[in-house]
PDB file of C-alpha atoms in Angstrom:
ATOM      1  CA  MET A   1     141.584 153.732  65.171  1.00 36.00           C
ATOM      2  CA  GLY A   2     143.777 151.075  66.843  1.00 42.00           C
ATOM      3  CA  VAL A   3     147.415 150.936  65.870  1.00 43.00           C
ATOM      4  CA  ASN A   4     150.141 148.426  66.625  1.00 50.00           C
ATOM      5  CA  SER A   5     153.594 149.702  68.424  1.00 54.00           C
ATOM      6  CA  LYS A   6     156.328 147.445  68.034  1.00 56.00           C
ATOM      7  CA  ILE A   7     158.897 146.313  70.257  1.00 60.00           C
ATOM      8  CA  MET A   8     161.511 145.028  68.246  1.00 56.00           C
ATOM      9  CA  GLU A   9     163.255 142.727  70.619  1.00 63.00           C
ATOM     10  CA  LEU A  10     160.127 141.098  72.370  1.00 67.00           C
ATOM     11  CA  ASN A  11     158.175 140.981  68.941  1.00 62.00           C
ATOM     12  CA  LEU A  12     155.147 142.800  70.695  1.00 61.00           C
ATOM     13  CA  ASN A  13     152.367 144.672  69.182  1.00 60.00           C
ATOM     14  CA  VAL A  14     150.620 146.884  71.872  1.00 61.00           C
ATOM     15  CA  TRP A  15     147.482 148.438  70.803  1.00 57.00           C
ATOM     16  CA  LYS A  16     146.956 152.194  70.598  1.00 58.00           C
ATOM     17  CA  ARG A  17     144.281 154.049  70.157  1.00 57.00           C
ATOM     18  CA  GLY A  18     145.305 157.741  68.845  1.00 60.00           C
ATOM     19  CA  SER A  19     146.686 159.558  71.720  1.00 63.00           C
ATOM     20  CA  GLN A  20     145.216 157.525  74.651  1.00 64.00           C
ATOM     21  CA  ARG A  21     148.119 155.662  77.060  1.00 66.00           C
ATOM     22  CA  ALA A  22     148.194 152.145  76.717  1.00 76.00           C
ATOM     23  CA  VAL A  23     150.981 151.148  79.390  1.00 89.00           C
ATOM     24  CA  HIS A  24     149.228 148.202  81.066  1.00 92.00           C
ATOM     25  CA  LYS A  25     151.089 145.405  79.347  1.00 92.00           C
ATOM     26  CA  PRO A  26     154.643 147.127  78.918  1.00 93.00           C
ATOM     27  CA  LEU A  27     154.294 147.972  82.780  1.00 95.00           C
ATOM     28  CA  LEU A  28     153.591 144.058  83.415  1.00 96.00           C
ATOM     29  CA  LEU A  29     156.711 143.087  81.120  1.00 95.00           C
ATOM     30  CA  LEU A  30     159.014 145.060  82.539  1.00 95.00           C
ATOM     31  CA  TYR A  31     158.049 143.788  85.801  1.00 96.00           C
ATOM     32  CA  ALA A  32     158.441 140.346  84.815  1.00 96.00           C
ATOM     33  CA  LEU A  33     162.012 141.042  82.938  1.00 95.00           C
ATOM     34  CA  SER A  34     163.311 142.916  86.041  1.00 94.00           C
ATOM     35  CA  GLN A  35     162.266 139.465  87.630  1.00 95.00           C
ATOM     36  CA  TYR A  36     163.907 137.342  85.377  1.00 95.00           C
ATOM     37  CA  GLN A  37     166.814 139.678  85.605  1.00 90.00           C
ATOM     38  CA  LYS A  38     167.496 138.154  89.222  1.00 90.00           C
ATOM     39  CA  GLY A  39     166.520 134.659  88.321  1.00 92.00           C
ATOM     40  CA  HIS A  40     162.785 133.847  88.594  1.00 96.00           C
ATOM     41  CA  ASP A  41     161.383 131.177  86.527  1.00 96.00           C
ATOM     42  CA  ARG A  42     159.638 131.522  83.187  1.00 97.00           C
ATOM     43  CA  PHE A  43     156.466 131.297  84.995  1.00 97.00           C
ATOM     44  CA  PHE A  44     154.374 133.884  87.577  1.00 97.00           C
ATOM     45  CA  THR A  45     151.043 132.747  88.868  1.00 97.00           C
ATOM     46  CA  TYR A  46     148.518 136.068  89.084  1.00 97.00           C
ATOM     47  CA  LYS A  47     148.840 136.039  92.731  1.00 97.00           C
ATOM     48  CA  GLU A  48     152.468 136.857  92.861  1.00 96.00           C
ATOM     49  CA  ILE A  49     152.236 139.370  90.015  1.00 96.00           C
ATOM     50  CA  ASP A  50     148.793 141.224  91.375  1.00 96.00           C
ATOM     51  CA  GLU A  51     149.945 143.608  94.156  1.00 96.00           C
ATOM     52  CA  PRO A  52     153.320 144.406  92.325  1.00 96.00           C
ATOM     53  CA  LEU A  53     151.375 145.163  89.270  1.00 97.00           C
ATOM     54  CA  ARG A  54     148.889 147.453  90.656  1.00 95.00           C
ATOM     55  CA  ASP A  55     151.742 149.461  92.644  1.00 92.00           C
ATOM     56  CA  LEU A  56     153.222 150.125  88.894  1.00 94.00           C
ATOM     57  CA  LEU A  57     149.616 150.766  87.507  1.00 93.00           C
ATOM     58  CA  ILE A  58     148.900 153.682  90.312  1.00 89.00           C
ATOM     59  CA  GLU A  59     152.279 155.331  90.296  1.00 88.00           C
ATOM     60  CA  PHE A  60     152.942 155.007  86.429  1.00 90.00           C
ATOM     61  CA  GLY A  61     149.773 154.890  84.669  1.00 88.00           C
ATOM     62  CA  PRO A  62     146.866 156.900  83.750  1.00 84.00           C
ATOM     63  CA  TYR A  63     144.847 157.692  86.703  1.00 81.00           C
ATOM     64  CA  ARG A  64     142.176 155.609  87.401  1.00 83.00           C
ATOM     65  CA  THR A  65     139.739 154.806  90.661  1.00 85.00           C
ATOM     66  CA  SER A  66     140.280 151.487  90.173  1.00 87.00           C
ATOM     67  CA  HIS A  67     143.218 149.492  88.885  1.00 89.00           C
ATOM     68  CA  HIS A  68     142.858 145.877  87.176  1.00 91.00           C
ATOM     69  CA  PRO A  69     146.410 144.243  86.902  1.00 95.00           C
ATOM     70  CA  GLU A  70     144.601 141.140  85.568  1.00 95.00           C
ATOM     71  CA  TYR A  71     143.847 142.621  82.256  1.00 92.00           C
ATOM     72  CA  PRO A  72     146.975 142.916  81.090  1.00 93.00           C
ATOM     73  CA  PHE A  73     147.830 139.388  82.663  1.00 96.00           C
ATOM     74  CA  TRP A  74     145.321 137.997  80.609  1.00 94.00           C
ATOM     75  CA  ARG A  75     145.491 139.700  77.614  1.00 91.00           C
ATOM     76  CA  LEU A  76     149.063 139.684  77.156  1.00 92.00           C
ATOM     77  CA  GLN A  77     148.758 135.985  75.615  1.00 92.00           C
ATOM     78  CA  ASN A  78     146.799 137.506  72.632  1.00 88.00           C
ATOM     79  CA  ASP A  79     150.151 139.259  71.420  1.00 87.00           C
ATOM     80  CA  GLY A  80     151.890 136.115  71.240  1.00 87.00           C
ATOM     81  CA  ILE A  81     154.753 136.531  73.228  1.00 91.00           C
ATOM     82  CA  TRP A  82     152.932 135.419  76.849  1.00 95.00           C
ATOM     83  CA  GLU A  83     151.745 131.897  77.811  1.00 96.00           C
ATOM     84  CA  LEU A  84     149.505 131.090  80.419  1.00 96.00           C
ATOM     85  CA  LYS A  85     149.132 128.155  82.168  1.00 95.00           C
ATOM     86  CA  ASN A  86     145.955 126.341  84.601  1.00 94.00           C
ATOM     87  CA  HIS A  87     143.888 128.586  83.099  1.00 91.00           C
ATOM     88  CA  GLU A  88     141.540 126.557  80.904  1.00 90.00           C
ATOM     89  CA  LYS A  89     138.740 126.444  83.600  1.00 87.00           C
ATOM     90  CA  ALA A  90     139.009 130.203  84.375  1.00 86.00           C
ATOM     91  CA  GLN A  91     135.461 131.957  83.798  1.00 81.00           C
ATOM     92  CA  PRO A  92     135.177 134.858  81.841  1.00 77.00           C
ATOM     93  CA  ARG A  93     133.280 138.020  83.076  1.00 72.00           C
ATOM     94  CA  SER A  94     130.049 138.782  81.804  1.00 67.00           C
ATOM     95  CA  SER A  95     130.922 141.947  80.100  1.00 67.00           C
ATOM     96  CA  ASN A  96     134.160 140.634  78.090  1.00 69.00           C
ATOM     97  CA  ILE A  97     136.176 137.274  77.756  1.00 77.00           C
ATOM     98  CA  ASP A  98     139.067 138.175  80.229  1.00 83.00           C
ATOM     99  CA  ALA A  99     138.793 136.160  83.044  1.00 89.00           C
ATOM    100  CA  LYS A 100     137.803 136.898  86.630  1.00 90.00           C
ATOM    101  CA  LYS A 101     140.552 137.838  88.953  1.00 92.00           C
ATOM    102  CA  SER A 102     138.593 135.800  91.242  1.00 93.00           C
ATOM    103  CA  GLU A 103     138.943 132.659  88.745  1.00 93.00           C
ATOM    104  CA  LEU A 104     142.879 133.852  87.965  1.00 95.00           C
ATOM    105  CA  LEU A 105     143.306 133.326  92.080  1.00 95.00           C
ATOM    106  CA  LYS A 106     141.224 129.779  92.273  1.00 94.00           C
ATOM    107  CA  TYR A 107     142.845 127.934  89.788  1.00 95.00           C
ATOM    108  CA  GLY A 108     146.530 129.498  90.416  1.00 95.00           C
ATOM    109  CA  VAL A 109     147.004 130.664  86.845  1.00 96.00           C
ATOM    110  CA  ALA A 110     150.399 131.442  86.086  1.00 97.00           C
ATOM    111  CA  GLY A 111     151.876 133.651  82.935  1.00 96.00           C
ATOM    112  CA  GLY A 112     155.206 134.502  81.432  1.00 97.00           C
ATOM    113  CA  LEU A 113     157.529 134.927  78.205  1.00 95.00           C
ATOM    114  CA  ASN A 114     156.796 132.058  75.969  1.00 93.00           C
ATOM    115  CA  GLN A 115     159.816 129.749  75.586  1.00 94.00           C
ATOM    116  CA  LYS A 116     161.214 131.073  72.695  1.00 91.00           C
ATOM    117  CA  GLU A 117     160.893 134.766  73.636  1.00 91.00           C
ATOM    118  CA  PHE A 118     162.601 133.780  77.065  1.00 94.00           C
ATOM    119  CA  ASP A 119     165.055 131.911  75.806  1.00 93.00           C
ATOM    120  CA  ASP A 120     166.427 134.488  73.671  1.00 90.00           C
ATOM    121  CA  ILE A 121     166.074 137.867  76.265  1.00 90.00           C
ATOM    122  CA  VAL A 122     166.637 136.133  79.690  1.00 89.00           C
ATOM    123  CA  ASN A 123     170.106 134.482  78.005  1.00 88.00           C
ATOM    124  CA  SER A 124     171.412 137.588  76.282  1.00 89.00           C
ATOM    125  CA  LYS A 125     171.991 140.920  78.492  1.00 87.00           C
ATOM    126  CA  ASP A 126     172.580 142.957  75.362  1.00 87.00           C
ATOM    127  CA  LYS A 127     168.712 141.687  74.288  1.00 88.00           C
ATOM    128  CA  MET A 128     167.438 142.278  77.437  1.00 90.00           C
ATOM    129  CA  ALA A 129     168.989 145.707  77.798  1.00 89.00           C
ATOM    130  CA  ARG A 130     167.514 146.837  74.266  1.00 88.00           C
ATOM    131  CA  ALA A 131     164.031 145.372  75.468  1.00 90.00           C
ATOM    132  CA  ILE A 132     164.119 147.473  78.750  1.00 91.00           C
ATOM    133  CA  GLY A 133     165.365 150.293  76.959  1.00 89.00           C
ATOM    134  CA  GLU A 134     162.785 150.101  73.599  1.00 89.00           C
ATOM    135  CA  LEU A 135     160.125 149.353  76.127  1.00 91.00           C
ATOM    136  CA  LEU A 136     160.883 152.598  78.149  1.00 91.00           C
ATOM    137  CA  GLU A 137     161.843 154.887  75.236  1.00 87.00           C
ATOM    138  CA  GLU A 138     158.132 154.032  73.361  1.00 87.00           C
ATOM    139  CA  PHE A 139     155.899 154.336  76.684  1.00 89.00           C
ATOM    140  CA  PHE A 140     157.538 157.012  78.336  1.00 90.00           C
ATOM    141  CA  PRO A 141     158.849 160.443  78.478  1.00 88.00           C
ATOM    142  CA  GLU A 142     162.860 160.521  79.819  1.00 86.00           C
ATOM    143  CA  THR A 143     161.409 162.154  82.990  1.00 88.00           C
ATOM    144  CA  ILE A 144     160.625 158.972  84.316  1.00 88.00           C
ATOM    145  CA  HIS A 145     162.700 156.492  83.140  1.00 89.00           C
ATOM    146  CA  ASP A 146     164.782 156.688  86.391  1.00 81.00           C
ATOM    147  CA  ASP A 147     161.686 156.364  88.598  1.00 82.00           C
ATOM    148  CA  ILE A 148     161.103 153.034  87.064  1.00 90.00           C
ATOM    149  CA  ILE A 149     164.600 151.449  86.585  1.00 88.00           C
ATOM    150  CA  GLU A 150     164.712 152.554  90.035  1.00 79.00           C
ATOM    151  CA  LYS A 151     161.294 150.784  91.564  1.00 88.00           C
ATOM    152  CA  LEU A 152     161.712 147.925  89.899  1.00 92.00           C
ATOM    153  CA  ASN A 153     165.833 148.012  90.132  1.00 86.00           C
ATOM    154  CA  ILE A 154     166.718 147.267  87.258  1.00 85.00           C
ATOM    155  CA  GLN A 155     170.216 146.643  86.098  1.00 68.00           C
ATOM    156  CA  GLU A 156     170.366 145.866  82.631  1.00 62.00           C
ATOM    157  CA  TYR A 157     168.842 149.418  81.118  1.00 61.00           C
ATOM    158  CA  LEU A 158     171.059 150.975  78.090  1.00 57.00           C
ATOM    159  CA  ASN A 159     170.517 154.471  77.493  1.00 54.00           C
ATOM    160  CA  LYS A 160     169.715 155.089  73.800  1.00 53.00           C
ATOM    161  CA  PRO A 161     169.786 158.181  71.960  1.00 49.00           C
ATOM    162  CA  HIS A 162     166.536 160.109  71.674  1.00 52.00           C
ATOM    163  CA  LYS A 163     164.601 160.998  68.753  1.00 54.00           C
ATOM    164  CA  ARG A 164     163.466 164.366  68.761  1.00 58.00           C
ATOM    165  CA  ASP A 165     163.533 167.471  66.758  1.00 67.00           C
ATOM    166  CA  PRO A 166     166.368 169.361  67.652  1.00 67.00           C
ATOM    167  CA  ASN A 167     164.616 172.778  66.687  1.00 87.00           C
ATOM    168  CA  PHE A 168     161.769 172.368  69.468  1.00 92.00           C
ATOM    169  CA  ARG A 169     164.029 173.117  72.543  1.00 90.00           C
ATOM    170  CA  GLN A 170     165.311 176.024  71.074  1.00 91.00           C
ATOM    171  CA  ALA A 171     162.040 177.264  69.793  1.00 95.00           C
ATOM    172  CA  VAL A 172     159.953 176.634  73.000  1.00 96.00           C
ATOM    173  CA  LEU A 173     162.738 177.834  75.374  1.00 95.00           C
ATOM    174  CA  THR A 174     162.338 181.355  73.177  1.00 95.00           C
ATOM    175  CA  ALA A 175     158.980 181.446  72.814  1.00 96.00           C
ATOM    176  CA  TYR A 176     158.691 181.496  76.668  1.00 97.00           C
ATOM    177  CA  GLY A 177     161.901 183.852  77.326  1.00 95.00           C
ATOM    178  CA  TYR A 178     163.831 181.354  78.912  1.00 95.00           C
ATOM    179  CA  LYS A 179     161.996 181.476  82.187  1.00 97.00           C
ATOM    180  CA  CYS A 180     159.974 178.518  83.812  1.00 98.00           C
ATOM    181  CA  ALA A 181     156.375 178.788  83.143  1.00 98.00           C
ATOM    182  CA  ILE A 182     155.590 177.853  86.516  1.00 98.00           C
ATOM    183  CA  CYS A 183     158.559 179.616  88.902  1.00 97.00           C
ATOM    184  CA  GLY A 184     160.059 182.032  86.479  1.00 97.00           C
ATOM    185  CA  PHE A 185     163.460 180.302  87.304  1.00 97.00           C
ATOM    186  CA  ASP A 186     165.701 181.631  84.417  1.00 96.00           C
ATOM    187  CA  CYS A 187     169.741 180.276  85.845  1.00 95.00           C
ATOM    188  CA  ARG A 188     172.341 181.172  83.172  1.00 91.00           C
ATOM    189  CA  LEU A 189     175.785 179.734  82.567  1.00 86.00           C
ATOM    190  CA  GLY A 190     177.218 182.486  79.854  1.00 86.00           C
ATOM    191  CA  HIS A 191     174.615 182.426  77.067  1.00 83.00           C
ATOM    192  CA  ALA A 192     173.482 178.671  78.340  1.00 85.00           C
ATOM    193  CA  PRO A 193     170.274 178.345  79.746  1.00 90.00           C
ATOM    194  CA  ILE A 194     170.771 175.796  82.950  1.00 92.00           C
ATOM    195  CA  GLY A 195     167.883 173.307  84.444  1.00 93.00           C
ATOM    196  CA  LEU A 196     165.705 174.902  81.652  1.00 94.00           C
ATOM    197  CA  GLU A 197     163.611 172.211  79.631  1.00 93.00           C
ATOM    198  CA  ALA A 198     161.177 172.055  77.174  1.00 94.00           C
ATOM    199  CA  ALA A 199     158.403 170.003  78.176  1.00 95.00           C
ATOM    200  CA  HIS A 200     156.056 168.095  75.566  1.00 96.00           C
ATOM    201  CA  ILE A 201     152.350 168.919  77.018  1.00 97.00           C
ATOM    202  CA  GLN A 202     150.969 165.713  74.912  1.00 96.00           C
ATOM    203  CA  TRP A 203     153.740 162.851  75.607  1.00 93.00           C
ATOM    204  CA  HIS A 204     155.796 162.147  72.402  1.00 86.00           C
ATOM    205  CA  GLN A 205     155.361 158.921  72.955  1.00 84.00           C
ATOM    206  CA  ASN A 206     151.768 159.322  72.933  1.00 86.00           C
ATOM    207  CA  ASN A 207     151.449 161.403  68.907  1.00 86.00           C
ATOM    208  CA  GLY A 208     151.899 165.119  70.901  1.00 91.00           C
ATOM    209  CA  PRO A 209     153.705 166.907  68.330  1.00 93.00           C
ATOM    210  CA  SER A 210     156.683 168.838  68.746  1.00 93.00           C
ATOM    211  CA  THR A 211     155.192 172.106  68.301  1.00 95.00           C
ATOM    212  CA  ILE A 212     155.461 175.617  70.349  1.00 96.00           C
ATOM    213  CA  GLU A 213     152.196 174.596  70.827  1.00 96.00           C
ATOM    214  CA  ASN A 214     152.509 171.526  72.183  1.00 97.00           C
ATOM    215  CA  GLY A 215     155.218 172.761  74.110  1.00 97.00           C
ATOM    216  CA  ILE A 216     156.271 174.533  77.300  1.00 97.00           C
ATOM    217  CA  ALA A 217     159.389 175.693  79.191  1.00 97.00           C
ATOM    218  CA  LEU A 218     159.786 174.144  82.951  1.00 97.00           C
ATOM    219  CA  CYS A 219     162.824 173.916  84.757  1.00 97.00           C
ATOM    220  CA  SER A 220     163.943 170.528  85.526  1.00 96.00           C
ATOM    221  CA  LEU A 221     161.800 170.332  88.765  1.00 97.00           C
ATOM    222  CA  HIS A 222     158.701 171.149  87.374  1.00 98.00           C
ATOM    223  CA  HIS A 223     159.294 169.261  83.730  1.00 97.00           C
ATOM    224  CA  LYS A 224     159.322 166.090  86.124  1.00 96.00           C
ATOM    225  CA  ALA A 225     156.695 167.118  88.303  1.00 97.00           C
ATOM    226  CA  PHE A 226     154.269 168.035  85.134  1.00 98.00           C
ATOM    227  CA  ASP A 227     155.400 164.555  83.610  1.00 96.00           C
ATOM    228  CA  ARG A 228     154.609 162.964  87.223  1.00 95.00           C
ATOM    229  CA  GLY A 229     150.826 164.831  87.069  1.00 96.00           C
ATOM    230  CA  VAL A 230     151.864 166.697  90.450  1.00 97.00           C
ATOM    231  CA  PHE A 231     149.897 169.498  88.417  1.00 98.00           C
ATOM    232  CA  THR A 232     148.109 170.169  85.287  1.00 98.00           C
ATOM    233  CA  ILE A 233     147.094 173.644  83.915  1.00 98.00           C
ATOM    234  CA  ASN A 234     143.753 174.350  82.719  1.00 97.00           C
ATOM    235  CA  GLY A 235     142.074 175.436  79.825  1.00 95.00           C
ATOM    236  CA  CYS A 236     142.315 179.156  81.370  1.00 97.00           C
ATOM    237  CA  TYR A 237     146.211 178.360  81.995  1.00 98.00           C
ATOM    238  CA  ARG A 238     145.910 178.412  85.895  1.00 98.00           C
ATOM    239  CA  ILE A 239     148.073 175.990  87.610  1.00 98.00           C
ATOM    240  CA  GLN A 240     145.834 172.996  89.276  1.00 98.00           C
ATOM    241  CA  LEU A 241     147.729 170.557  91.867  1.00 98.00           C
ATOM    242  CA  SER A 242     146.894 167.372  92.290  1.00 96.00           C
ATOM    243  CA  THR A 243     145.188 166.663  95.720  1.00 95.00           C
ATOM    244  CA  ASN A 244     147.447 163.979  96.313  1.00 93.00           C
ATOM    245  CA  ALA A 245     150.393 166.094  96.289  1.00 95.00           C
ATOM    246  CA  TYR A 246     151.845 167.136  99.358  1.00 95.00           C
ATOM    247  CA  GLY A 247     155.194 168.090 101.360  1.00 96.00           C
ATOM    248  CA  GLY A 248     156.804 170.267 104.227  1.00 96.00           C
ATOM    249  CA  GLU A 249     157.473 174.333 103.330  1.00 96.00           C
ATOM    250  CA  ILE A 250     159.720 174.030 100.500  1.00 96.00           C
ATOM    251  CA  TYR A 251     157.253 171.971  98.810  1.00 96.00           C
ATOM    252  CA  LYS A 252     154.477 174.917  99.701  1.00 96.00           C
ATOM    253  CA  GLN A 253     157.237 177.404  98.530  1.00 95.00           C
ATOM    254  CA  LEU A 254     157.827 175.683  94.916  1.00 97.00           C
ATOM    255  CA  PHE A 255     153.966 173.607  94.421  1.00 97.00           C
ATOM    256  CA  SER A 256     151.414 175.345  96.536  1.00 97.00           C
ATOM    257  CA  LYS A 257     151.568 179.126  96.246  1.00 96.00           C
ATOM    258  CA  PHE A 258     151.178 178.026  92.556  1.00 97.00           C
ATOM    259  CA  ASP A 259     147.926 176.657  92.895  1.00 97.00           C
ATOM    260  CA  ASN A 260     145.145 178.408  90.594  1.00 97.00           C
ATOM    261  CA  LEU A 261     147.707 181.345  89.608  1.00 98.00           C
ATOM    262  CA  GLU A 262     148.176 181.601  85.818  1.00 97.00           C
ATOM    263  CA  ILE A 263     151.051 180.423  84.204  1.00 97.00           C
ATOM    264  CA  ASN A 264     153.616 182.747  82.551  1.00 96.00           C
ATOM    265  CA  LEU A 265     152.356 182.934  79.381  1.00 95.00           C
ATOM    266  CA  PRO A 266     154.233 183.199  76.046  1.00 94.00           C
ATOM    267  CA  ASN A 267     152.996 185.548  73.184  1.00 89.00           C
ATOM    268  CA  SER A 268     149.977 185.009  72.124  1.00 89.00           C
ATOM    269  CA  ILE A 269     150.325 183.418  68.747  1.00 92.00           C
ATOM    270  CA  PHE A 270     152.163 180.601  71.017  1.00 94.00           C
ATOM    271  CA  LEU A 271     149.964 179.831  73.465  1.00 96.00           C
ATOM    272  CA  PRO A 272     149.795 175.935  74.485  1.00 97.00           C
ATOM    273  CA  SER A 273     146.744 174.263  72.755  1.00 97.00           C
ATOM    274  CA  LYS A 274     143.942 173.666  74.439  1.00 97.00           C
ATOM    275  CA  ILE A 275     143.303 170.445  73.138  1.00 97.00           C
ATOM    276  CA  PHE A 276     147.046 168.998  74.581  1.00 97.00           C
ATOM    277  CA  LEU A 277     146.362 170.648  77.556  1.00 98.00           C
ATOM    278  CA  LYS A 278     143.154 168.626  78.017  1.00 97.00           C
ATOM    279  CA  TRP A 279     145.094 165.527  76.936  1.00 96.00           C
ATOM    280  CA  HIS A 280     147.345 165.928  79.899  1.00 97.00           C
ATOM    281  CA  THR A 281     144.438 166.640  82.394  1.00 96.00           C
ATOM    282  CA  LEU A 282     143.094 163.447  81.277  1.00 94.00           C
ATOM    283  CA  ASN A 283     145.617 161.314  80.811  1.00 93.00           C
ATOM    284  CA  ILE A 284     148.906 162.521  83.177  1.00 95.00           C
ATOM    285  CA  PHE A 285     147.004 164.761  85.753  1.00 96.00           C
ATOM    286  CA  GLN A 286     146.579 162.407  89.427  1.00 93.00           C
ATOM    287  CA  LYS A 287     143.463 164.319  90.314  1.00 89.00           C
TER     288      LYS A 287
END
C-alpha cells in the first residue's frame, strides 16, 4: 500500500510503497533548489534538466539498467508544487500518461516550483535550508548527505538532529564485539570505540527498524561504501563487490581481498535478517 511522506517546507507528498526507494522527485527538487540558490529563474527546460538529473539518479538513486529523468520532471506536477509550461501538445507514452522525452524536448517543455512555493522558499534562506535539510533527512542516510551537498554545491544546508533509537548503536556494536564486520577494525581510545558505527541494512528512511537484525557494525569507511552500494552481503553472509567499483592497491587491501568472504558474524541469535539483506541487494547495491 502506498503512503505519502510529507516535506513541510515544500508541502510535498512523495509517494512510497512499503520499503521501496522513491528518490526521483527528491533528487529533482534538490537539483532545482541548488540552482535557485545560484540565481536561476523559476522554470527549467527539460533539456537543461535531463543530463544533471540523470547523473544524480545514477549516483544516488537505486540501481537501474536505464534511467528516466523525464518521469519525475513530468509527474511532480501532480504534487501541486511543480508547474509545467509548453506541455499541452506533448504526447503521452502508449503505456502510461507520462509525456515522451522526445516530446518534452520537441516542444521546449519547462518546469519549476509554482509561484507561491518559489517566492516562499527562494526569498528565505532559512526556509531554503529547512527544505534542503528535510529532503536529505527524509530520503538519504547521513553517510551520503555530504556527497549530495558537494555534488550540488549546496551552501544553505542546515544540519538537524537525527531521530534514532539511542540504544541501536550500543546493541549492534556489542553484538559484533566492537569490530567491523568486514575488516575487523576495532580501534578504541580509552573505553570509547573510534570510527566504528552501527549501520542500518535496510535504511531507516525506508522503514528499516532499529533492531540488531537490521544492524551491522562497520568502520566508517565500510559503512559509507555499504550505503553507496560498493558492496552488499548475500544470503550466505558473504561479501559481494560491485563490478562497477575499482581502485588501486589500497582499494584491493580494503575491498577486493574481502570479496566473497564471510563477514565477521555475531552470535547466531543476532544474525542479520536475510529479508533486510535482500532489500539492500535489490535497492542499494550497484551490481
